[in-house]
Amino acid sequence: MLLRCPYRLMSARTKQIGILGLMVLGFSLTGLKPGAKRSQLSTAPGFNPVSESVSCQYVRLPDLPAQHGRPNLGVAGAFAGVSHDALIVAGGANFPNGFPWQGGTKVWHSTVYVLVHKGDTYQWQSTQQLDRVRAYGGSVSWNEQLICLGGSDDKQRFADVFSLNWNPSSATLEQKPLPPLPMPLANLAATVSANKLYVFGGESNGGTEKGLYRLDLKEPTTGWQKLADLPGPARAYTAMTTQLNGTGQSLYVVGGRQTVEGVTTVYSDAYEYHISLNQWERLPDLPQTLAAHQVVASGLNSLLVFGGDDGQRLRQIEALNNRLKEQPAGKEKIRLTSERNDLQIKHPGFNRTVWQFRTVTKTWSVVDTLPFPTPVTTPIVRWKDHFIIPSGEVSPGIRTPTIWKISIH
């Protein structure tokens, strides 16, 4: 399956899918929901409704392979990256025994999937599993390795860091340890710049973090170095990447969320970390709140932000969950439970807008709308000249086995 955007470049069939389909689902052609206050966006600092020309092409690769003779449900929170021209998707979590509103419980996995290709022919290969079940960590590709950081299972968070190296000749995976994180972390962000591995934010055993740490991958025995804290709120489920700013390379952090005493705040703020200065700079806010999204560097000086959760439905579900904790058994508790379950069952899906940020002019603009249900809580992976969104969560408790390849022109 191949889909092209923006809409002026779409075929008649793609227009039918990408326009009529998205309008039925409640999304406008700009990716903003009907009724959104566009006047506020047009006057927001850093918002530019006119972007540089960006054309996106979407190709559906083979779904995650069947497991034990059954179709793959997909996973959220997997580690993903590229090693020796193979895509690796490792670990993750899902609900194989019923959705949350049916009483199903989340299950963590250790399965590793490896997607290899010859030209345009793709095929999944089996390999050994991770050393333990894990999900919701950070992952980056570096020097023909997938580096996995932290994460959690159903009982604890992890601090361990390790690399996965795919051997195409023997179809085996080698796992090697790296220096552990300064603390156990889940739902963190990670990126690499000039052979330095950076880790930001996440959830520790003490709460949500705002710290930035660096590990020299050429000299890993020197250990992790503590850098300047983010000047904004602590956060997890954020997105971070590296990009040029006109004078040098910086780190960029966009959005995220923090939960305190059962109440979640989703953020729209964005920051640039000047590597040479060990200094943060506040940027114009993303024009909408987002968490569990993806961000990539594109071209010489732009970022692209895909998908994410704006938090509106999350806060409604969360508020009902908090009421249910205090509600005694009876008709009212049954009613509130039904209301909560309906919000999950009838979830509209996550944000489909693709945002662009230009690092030199420091402006945001809408460049596309994803023509498929948006996966969240999954990394985005650069594979040669393309980006891969592997599996993920498409609504609460529901995963997708779909693998999307995105080409940017």
CSV table of C-alpha atoms in Angstrom, one decimal:
chain,number,residue,atom,x,y,z
A,1,MET,CA,0.0,0.0,0.0
A,2,LEU,CA,1.4,3.4,-1.0
A,3,LEU,CA,0.0,6.8,0.0
A,4,ARG,CA,1.3,10.2,-1.0
A,5,CYS,CA,0.8,13.6,0.6
A,6,PRO,CA,0.3,16.5,0.6
A,7,TYR,CA,-3.1,16.5,-0.9
A,8,ARG,CA,-2.2,18.4,-4.1
A,9,LEU,CA,0.0,15.4,-5.0
A,10,MET,CA,-2.4,12.7,-4.0
A,11,SER,CA,-4.0,10.3,-6.5
A,12,ALA,CA,-7.8,9.9,-6.7
A,13,ARG,CA,-7.7,6.7,-4.7
A,14,THR,CA,-5.5,8.3,-2.0
A,15,LYS,CA,-7.7,11.3,-1.9
A,16,GLN,CA,-10.7,9.0,-1.2
A,17,ILE,CA,-8.8,7.4,1.7
A,18,GLY,CA,-6.9,10.5,3.0
A,19,ILE,CA,-9.6,13.1,2.7
A,20,LEU,CA,-13.1,11.5,2.9
A,21,GLY,CA,-11.8,8.9,5.4
A,22,LEU,CA,-10.2,11.5,7.7
A,23,MET,CA,-13.2,13.8,7.5
A,24,VAL,CA,-15.5,11.0,8.6
A,25,LEU,CA,-13.2,10.4,11.5
A,26,GLY,CA,-13.5,14.0,12.4
A,27,PHE,CA,-10.3,15.6,11.1
A,28,SER,CA,-10.0,18.5,8.7
A,29,LEU,CA,-7.5,18.7,5.9
A,30,THR,CA,-5.1,20.7,8.0
A,31,GLY,CA,-5.1,18.0,10.7
A,32,LEU,CA,-7.0,20.2,13.1
A,33,LYS,CA,-10.3,19.0,14.5
A,34,PRO,CA,-13.4,20.8,13.4
A,35,GLY,CA,-14.2,23.6,15.7
A,36,ALA,CA,-10.6,24.2,16.7
A,37,LYS,CA,-9.8,27.9,17.2
A,38,ARG,CA,-7.8,28.6,14.1
A,39,SER,CA,-7.7,32.3,14.8
A,40,GLN,CA,-5.8,31.6,18.0
A,41,LEU,CA,-3.3,29.4,16.0
A,42,SER,CA,-2.8,32.0,13.3
A,43,THR,CA,-1.8,34.7,15.8
A,44,ALA,CA,0.2,32.4,18.1
A,45,PRO,CA,3.9,33.3,18.4
A,46,GLY,CA,6.0,31.1,16.2
A,47,PHE,CA,3.0,29.8,14.1
A,48,ASN,CA,3.4,30.1,10.3
A,49,PRO,CA,0.5,28.6,8.3
A,50,VAL,CA,2.8,28.5,5.2
A,51,SER,CA,5.5,25.9,5.3
A,52,GLU,CA,8.4,25.1,3.0
A,53,SER,CA,7.4,22.5,0.5
A,54,VAL,CA,7.2,19.0,2.1
A,55,SER,CA,5.9,15.9,0.3
A,56,CYS,CA,5.4,12.7,2.3
A,57,GLN,CA,5.0,9.3,0.9
A,58,TYR,CA,3.6,6.4,3.0
A,59,VAL,CA,4.2,2.7,2.3
A,60,ARG,CA,2.9,-0.1,4.4
A,61,LEU,CA,5.5,-2.7,5.0
A,62,PRO,CA,4.7,-6.3,6.2
A,63,ASP,CA,2.9,-6.4,9.5
A,64,LEU,CA,4.6,-7.9,12.5
A,65,PRO,CA,4.5,-11.7,12.0
A,66,ALA,CA,1.9,-14.1,13.5
A,67,GLN,CA,2.7,-15.5,16.9
A,68,HIS,CA,1.7,-19.1,17.9
A,69,GLY,CA,-0.5,-19.3,14.8
A,70,ARG,CA,-2.5,-16.2,15.6
A,71,PRO,CA,-2.4,-12.8,14.0
A,72,ASN,CA,0.0,-10.4,15.8
A,73,LEU,CA,-1.8,-7.8,18.0
A,74,GLY,CA,1.2,-5.4,17.8
A,75,VAL,CA,3.0,-3.8,20.8
A,76,ALA,CA,3.4,-0.4,22.3
A,77,GLY,CA,6.6,0.8,24.0
A,78,ALA,CA,8.9,-1.4,21.9
A,79,PHE,CA,12.6,-0.7,21.4
A,80,ALA,CA,13.3,-0.2,17.7
A,81,GLY,CA,16.2,0.7,15.4
A,82,VAL,CA,18.5,-0.5,12.6
A,83,SER,CA,21.5,-2.8,12.6
A,84,HIS,CA,23.3,-3.9,9.5
A,85,ASP,CA,20.4,-2.8,7.3
A,86,ALA,CA,17.8,-4.7,9.3
A,87,LEU,CA,14.9,-3.2,11.2
A,88,ILE,CA,14.8,-4.5,14.8
A,89,VAL,CA,11.6,-4.3,16.9
A,90,ALA,CA,12.2,-5.7,20.4
A,91,GLY,CA,10.0,-6.1,23.5
A,92,GLY,CA,6.9,-4.0,24.1
A,93,ALA,CA,3.6,-4.6,25.8
A,94,ASN,CA,0.0,-5.3,24.8
A,95,PHE,CA,-3.3,-6.8,26.1
A,96,PRO,CA,-3.5,-10.3,24.7
A,97,ASN,CA,-6.2,-11.5,27.1
A,98,GLY,CA,-8.9,-8.8,26.7
A,99,PHE,CA,-9.0,-5.0,26.5
A,100,PRO,CA,-8.7,-2.9,29.7
A,101,TRP,CA,-12.5,-2.3,29.8
A,102,GLN,CA,-13.0,-6.1,29.7
A,103,GLY,CA,-10.7,-6.7,32.6
A,104,GLY,CA,-7.7,-7.6,30.5
A,105,THR,CA,-4.2,-7.0,32.0
A,106,LYS,CA,-1.1,-5.7,30.2
A,107,VAL,CA,1.5,-8.2,29.3
A,108,TRP,CA,5.2,-7.3,28.7
A,109,HIS,CA,7.2,-9.2,26.1
A,110,SER,CA,10.8,-10.2,25.2
A,111,THR,CA,10.2,-11.1,21.6
A,112,VAL,CA,12.5,-9.6,19.0
A,113,TYR,CA,11.4,-9.2,15.4
A,114,VAL,CA,13.9,-8.6,12.6
A,115,LEU,CA,12.8,-7.2,9.2
A,116,VAL,CA,15.3,-7.7,6.3
A,117,HIS,CA,14.9,-6.7,2.7
A,118,LYS,CA,16.3,-7.2,-0.8
A,119,GLY,CA,15.3,-4.2,-2.8
A,120,ASP,CA,11.5,-3.8,-2.3
A,121,THR,CA,11.0,-7.3,-0.9
A,122,TYR,CA,10.7,-7.4,2.9
A,123,GLN,CA,10.7,-10.5,5.1
A,124,TRP,CA,10.6,-11.0,8.9
A,125,GLN,CA,13.2,-13.3,10.4
A,126,SER,CA,13.1,-15.0,13.7
A,127,THR,CA,15.9,-14.7,16.2
A,128,GLN,CA,16.6,-15.1,20.0
A,129,GLN,CA,14.6,-13.1,22.6
A,130,LEU,CA,15.7,-10.3,24.9
A,131,ASP,CA,17.2,-11.4,28.2
A,132,ARG,CA,13.9,-10.4,29.9
A,133,VAL,CA,10.5,-8.9,29.2
A,134,ARG,CA,10.7,-5.1,28.9
A,135,ALA,CA,9.1,-2.1,27.3
A,136,TYR,CA,8.7,1.7,27.5
A,137,GLY,CA,12.4,2.5,27.4
A,138,GLY,CA,14.5,4.6,25.0
A,139,SER,CA,16.2,3.5,21.8
A,140,VAL,CA,18.6,4.9,19.2
A,141,SER,CA,20.5,3.5,16.3
A,142,TRP,CA,24.3,4.0,16.3
A,143,ASN,CA,27.3,2.4,14.5
A,144,GLU,CA,25.2,-0.5,13.2
A,145,GLN,CA,23.7,-1.2,16.6
A,146,LEU,CA,20.3,-0.7,18.3
A,147,ILE,CA,21.0,0.8,21.7
A,148,CYS,CA,18.2,0.1,24.3
A,149,LEU,CA,17.9,2.2,27.5
A,150,GLY,CA,15.9,1.6,30.6
A,151,GLY,CA,12.2,0.8,30.4
A,152,SER,CA,10.1,-1.3,32.7
A,153,ASP,CA,8.1,-4.5,33.2
A,154,ASP,CA,5.0,-5.0,35.3
A,155,LYS,CA,7.0,-4.7,38.6
A,156,GLN,CA,9.9,-2.3,38.2
A,157,ARG,CA,11.8,0.2,36.1
A,158,PHE,CA,15.2,-0.6,34.8
A,159,ALA,CA,18.5,1.4,34.6
A,160,ASP,CA,20.4,-1.1,32.3
A,161,VAL,CA,21.6,-0.1,28.9
A,162,PHE,CA,22.6,-2.5,26.1
A,163,SER,CA,23.2,-2.8,22.4
A,164,LEU,CA,21.7,-5.3,19.9
A,165,ASN,CA,23.8,-6.1,16.9
A,166,TRP,CA,22.3,-8.1,14.1
A,167,ASN,CA,24.5,-10.6,12.2
A,168,PRO,CA,22.9,-11.1,8.8
A,169,SER,CA,25.2,-14.1,8.0
A,170,SER,CA,24.2,-16.2,10.9
A,171,ALA,CA,20.8,-14.5,11.5
A,172,THR,CA,21.6,-14.0,15.1
A,173,LEU,CA,21.5,-11.1,17.5
A,174,GLU,CA,24.3,-10.2,19.9
A,175,GLN,CA,23.4,-8.3,23.1
A,176,LYS,CA,26.2,-6.4,24.9
A,177,PRO,CA,25.9,-4.2,28.1
A,178,LEU,CA,26.7,-0.5,28.3
A,179,PRO,CA,27.0,1.6,31.4
A,180,PRO,CA,23.7,1.8,33.2
A,181,LEU,CA,21.6,4.9,33.4
A,182,PRO,CA,22.2,7.1,36.5
A,183,MET,CA,18.8,5.9,37.8
A,184,PRO,CA,16.0,3.5,36.6
A,185,LEU,CA,13.9,5.3,34.0
A,186,ALA,CA,10.9,4.5,31.8
A,187,ASN,CA,9.2,6.6,29.1
A,188,LEU,CA,12.4,8.6,28.5
A,189,ALA,CA,13.7,10.3,25.4
A,190,ALA,CA,17.1,9.5,23.8
A,191,THR,CA,19.1,10.7,20.8
A,192,VAL,CA,22.7,10.7,19.5
A,193,SER,CA,24.9,13.6,18.4
A,194,ALA,CA,28.6,13.3,17.4
A,195,ASN,CA,28.9,9.9,19.0
A,196,LYS,CA,27.4,11.1,22.2
A,197,LEU,CA,24.3,9.5,23.6
A,198,TYR,CA,21.8,11.8,25.3
A,199,VAL,CA,19.0,10.8,27.6
A,200,PHE,CA,16.3,13.2,28.8
A,201,GLY,CA,13.4,13.1,31.2
A,202,GLY,CA,11.3,10.0,31.9
A,203,GLU,CA,9.7,8.5,34.9
A,204,SER,CA,12.0,7.3,37.8
A,205,ASN,CA,11.1,5.7,41.1
A,206,GLY,CA,11.0,9.2,42.6
A,207,GLY,CA,8.7,10.7,40.0
A,208,THR,CA,9.0,12.5,36.7
A,209,GLU,CA,12.4,13.8,35.7
A,210,LYS,CA,13.8,16.9,33.9
A,211,GLY,CA,17.5,15.8,33.8
A,212,LEU,CA,19.7,15.6,30.8
A,213,TYR,CA,22.6,13.1,30.7
A,214,ARG,CA,25.3,12.3,28.2
A,215,LEU,CA,27.4,9.1,27.5
A,216,ASP,CA,30.4,9.1,25.2
A,217,LEU,CA,29.8,6.1,23.0
A,218,LYS,CA,33.5,6.1,21.9
A,219,GLU,CA,34.6,6.1,25.6
A,220,PRO,CA,31.7,4.5,27.5
A,221,THR,CA,33.9,3.6,30.5
A,222,THR,CA,33.9,7.3,31.4
A,223,GLY,CA,30.3,6.9,32.4
A,224,TRP,CA,27.3,9.2,32.3
A,225,GLN,CA,27.7,13.0,32.6
A,226,LYS,CA,25.0,15.2,34.2
A,227,LEU,CA,24.2,18.2,32.1
A,228,ALA,CA,21.9,21.2,32.7
A,229,ASP,CA,18.3,20.5,33.7
A,230,LEU,CA,15.4,21.5,31.5
A,231,PRO,CA,14.2,24.9,32.7
A,232,GLY,CA,10.6,23.8,32.2
A,233,PRO,CA,8.4,21.2,34.0
A,234,ALA,CA,9.6,17.7,34.3
A,235,ARG,CA,8.2,15.3,31.7
A,236,ALA,CA,8.0,11.8,30.3
A,237,TYR,CA,6.5,10.6,27.0
A,238,THR,CA,8.3,13.5,25.3
A,239,ALA,CA,10.2,13.5,22.0
A,240,MET,CA,13.8,14.6,21.4
A,241,THR,CA,16.1,14.7,18.3
A,242,THR,CA,19.2,16.6,17.0
A,243,GLN,CA,19.3,19.1,14.2
A,244,LEU,CA,21.3,22.0,12.9
A,245,ASN,CA,20.2,25.5,14.0
A,246,GLY,CA,22.1,27.5,11.4
A,247,THR,CA,25.4,27.7,13.4
A,248,GLY,CA,25.8,24.2,14.9
A,249,GLN,CA,23.9,21.1,16.1
A,250,SER,CA,21.5,21.3,19.0
A,251,LEU,CA,19.1,19.0,20.8
A,252,TYR,CA,15.3,19.7,20.5
A,253,VAL,CA,12.7,18.6,23.0
A,254,VAL,CA,9.0,18.9,22.2
A,255,GLY,CA,5.9,18.4,24.4
A,256,GLY,CA,5.5,15.5,26.8
A,257,ARG,CA,3.4,14.9,29.9
A,258,GLN,CA,3.6,14.6,33.7
A,259,THR,CA,1.3,12.8,36.1
A,260,VAL,CA,1.1,14.1,39.7
A,261,GLU,CA,-1.4,12.5,42.2
A,262,GLY,CA,-3.5,11.0,39.4
A,263,VAL,CA,-3.7,14.1,37.3
A,264,THR,CA,-1.9,14.3,34.0
A,265,THR,CA,-0.7,17.6,32.3
A,266,VAL,CA,0.2,17.4,28.6
A,267,TYR,CA,2.6,20.0,27.4
A,268,SER,CA,3.0,22.0,24.2
A,269,ASP,CA,6.3,23.8,25.1
A,270,ALA,CA,9.5,23.2,23.1
A,271,TYR,CA,13.1,23.7,24.0
A,272,GLU,CA,16.5,23.8,22.3
A,273,TYR,CA,19.6,22.6,24.1
A,274,HIS,CA,22.8,24.3,22.8
A,275,ILE,CA,25.3,21.5,23.1
A,276,SER,CA,28.4,23.7,23.1
A,277,LEU,CA,27.0,26.0,25.8
A,278,ASN,CA,25.3,23.4,28.0
A,279,GLN,CA,22.4,25.7,27.9
A,280,TRP,CA,18.6,25.5,27.2
A,281,GLU,CA,16.5,28.0,25.2
A,282,ARG,CA,12.7,28.2,25.3
A,283,LEU,CA,11.3,28.0,21.8
A,284,PRO,CA,7.8,29.0,20.5
A,285,ASP,CA,5.3,26.5,21.8
A,286,LEU,CA,4.0,23.8,19.5
A,287,PRO,CA,0.5,25.0,18.6
A,288,GLN,CA,-1.1,22.0,20.4
A,289,THR,CA,-0.4,19.8,23.4
A,290,LEU,CA,1.2,16.5,22.6
A,291,ALA,CA,2.7,13.4,24.3
A,292,ALA,CA,3.8,10.0,23.2
A,293,HIS,CA,4.6,11.5,19.7
A,294,GLN,CA,7.6,11.2,17.4
A,295,VAL,CA,10.0,13.9,16.2
A,296,VAL,CA,12.7,13.6,13.5
A,297,ALA,CA,15.2,15.9,11.9
A,298,SER,CA,14.4,16.6,8.2
A,299,GLY,CA,16.5,18.4,5.7
A,300,LEU,CA,19.1,20.9,6.9
A,301,ASN,CA,17.2,22.8,9.5
A,302,SER,CA,13.7,21.5,10.2
A,303,LEU,CA,11.9,19.1,12.5
A,304,LEU,CA,8.9,17.0,11.7
A,305,VAL,CA,6.5,16.0,14.5
A,306,PHE,CA,4.2,13.0,13.9
A,307,GLY,CA,1.1,11.9,15.8
A,308,GLY,CA,0.8,12.1,19.6
A,309,ASP,CA,-1.9,12.4,22.1
A,310,ASP,CA,-3.3,15.8,23.0
A,311,GLY,CA,-4.5,14.6,26.3
A,312,GLN,CA,-8.2,15.6,26.1
A,313,ARG,CA,-9.7,12.1,26.2
A,314,LEU,CA,-7.0,11.0,28.6
A,315,ARG,CA,-8.0,13.6,31.2
A,316,GLN,CA,-11.7,12.6,30.9
A,317,ILE,CA,-10.8,8.9,31.5
A,318,GLU,CA,-8.4,9.9,34.3
A,319,ALA,CA,-11.0,12.0,36.1
A,320,LEU,CA,-13.5,9.1,36.0
A,321,ASN,CA,-10.9,6.7,37.3
A,322,ASN,CA,-10.1,9.0,40.2
A,323,ARG,CA,-13.9,9.3,41.0
A,324,LEU,CA,-14.2,5.5,40.9
A,325,LYS,CA,-11.5,5.0,43.4
A,326,GLU,CA,-13.6,6.9,46.0
A,327,GLN,CA,-17.0,5.6,44.9
A,328,PRO,CA,-18.6,2.8,47.0
A,329,ALA,CA,-20.1,-0.2,45.3
A,330,GLY,CA,-23.6,0.5,43.8
A,331,LYS,CA,-25.5,1.9,40.9
A,332,GLU,CA,-23.4,5.1,40.7
A,333,LYS,CA,-20.2,3.1,40.5
A,334,ILE,CA,-21.6,0.9,37.8
A,335,ARG,CA,-22.7,4.1,35.8
A,336,LEU,CA,-19.3,5.7,36.2
A,337,THR,CA,-17.6,2.5,35.1
A,338,SER,CA,-19.8,2.3,32.0
A,339,GLU,CA,-19.1,6.0,31.2
A,340,ARG,CA,-15.3,5.4,31.6
A,341,ASN,CA,-15.4,2.3,29.4
A,342,ASP,CA,-17.4,4.1,26.7
A,343,LEU,CA,-14.7,6.8,26.5
A,344,GLN,CA,-12.1,4.1,25.8
A,345,ILE,CA,-14.2,2.0,23.5
A,346,LYS,CA,-15.3,5.0,21.4
A,347,HIS,CA,-11.9,6.7,21.4
A,348,PRO,CA,-11.4,8.7,18.2
A,349,GLY,CA,-7.8,7.8,17.8
A,350,PHE,CA,-4.8,10.1,18.2
A,351,ASN,CA,-3.6,13.2,16.6
A,352,ARG,CA,-2.9,12.9,12.8
A,353,THR,CA,-1.3,16.3,12.2
A,354,VAL,CA,2.3,16.4,11.0
A,355,TRP,CA,4.0,19.6,12.3
A,356,GLN,CA,7.1,21.2,10.9
A,357,PHE,CA,9.4,23.4,13.0
A,358,ARG,CA,12.1,25.4,11.2
A,359,THR,CA,15.1,25.8,13.5
A,360,VAL,CA,16.5,29.0,11.9
A,361,THR,CA,13.2,31.0,11.7
A,362,LYS,CA,11.8,29.2,14.8
A,363,THR,CA,8.3,28.9,13.3
A,364,TRP,CA,5.7,26.1,13.3
A,365,SER,CA,3.5,25.0,10.4
A,366,VAL,CA,1.2,22.2,9.4
A,367,VAL,CA,2.6,20.1,6.5
A,368,ASP,CA,0.4,17.0,6.4
A,369,THR,CA,-2.2,14.8,7.9
A,370,LEU,CA,-1.4,11.1,8.4
A,371,PRO,CA,-3.7,9.0,6.2
A,372,PHE,CA,-3.8,6.1,8.7
A,373,PRO,CA,-4.6,5.6,12.4
A,374,THR,CA,-1.7,7.2,14.3
A,375,PRO,CA,0.4,4.9,16.4
A,376,VAL,CA,1.7,6.5,19.7
A,377,THR,CA,4.1,5.2,22.4
A,378,THR,CA,6.4,3.9,19.7
A,379,PRO,CA,9.8,5.3,18.4
A,380,ILE,CA,10.4,6.6,14.9
A,381,VAL,CA,13.4,5.0,13.2
A,382,ARG,CA,15.6,6.3,10.4
A,383,TRP,CA,16.2,3.4,7.9
A,384,LYS,CA,18.5,4.7,5.1
A,385,ASP,CA,16.6,7.6,3.5
A,386,HIS,CA,13.2,6.7,5.1
A,387,PHE,CA,11.5,6.8,8.5
A,388,ILE,CA,9.8,3.8,10.0
A,389,ILE,CA,6.9,3.9,12.5
A,390,PRO,CA,6.8,0.4,13.9
A,391,SER,CA,3.6,-0.9,15.5
A,392,GLY,CA,2.4,1.1,18.5
A,393,GLU,CA,-0.9,2.0,20.2
A,394,VAL,CA,-3.8,3.4,18.1
A,395,SER,CA,-6.3,3.8,20.9
A,396,PRO,CA,-6.3,2.9,24.6
A,397,GLY,CA,-5.4,-0.7,25.0
A,398,ILE,CA,-5.4,-1.4,21.2
A,399,ARG,CA,-2.2,-2.0,19.3
A,400,THR,CA,-1.5,-2.3,15.7
A,401,PRO,CA,0.9,-4.7,14.0
A,402,THR,CA,1.3,-2.3,11.1
A,403,ILE,CA,4.8,-1.0,10.0
A,404,TRP,CA,4.8,2.3,8.1
A,405,LYS,CA,7.6,3.6,5.9
A,406,ILE,CA,7.6,7.3,5.4
A,407,SER,CA,9.6,9.1,2.7
A,408,ILE,CA,10.1,12.8,2.9
A,409,HIS,CA,10.7,14.8,-0.3
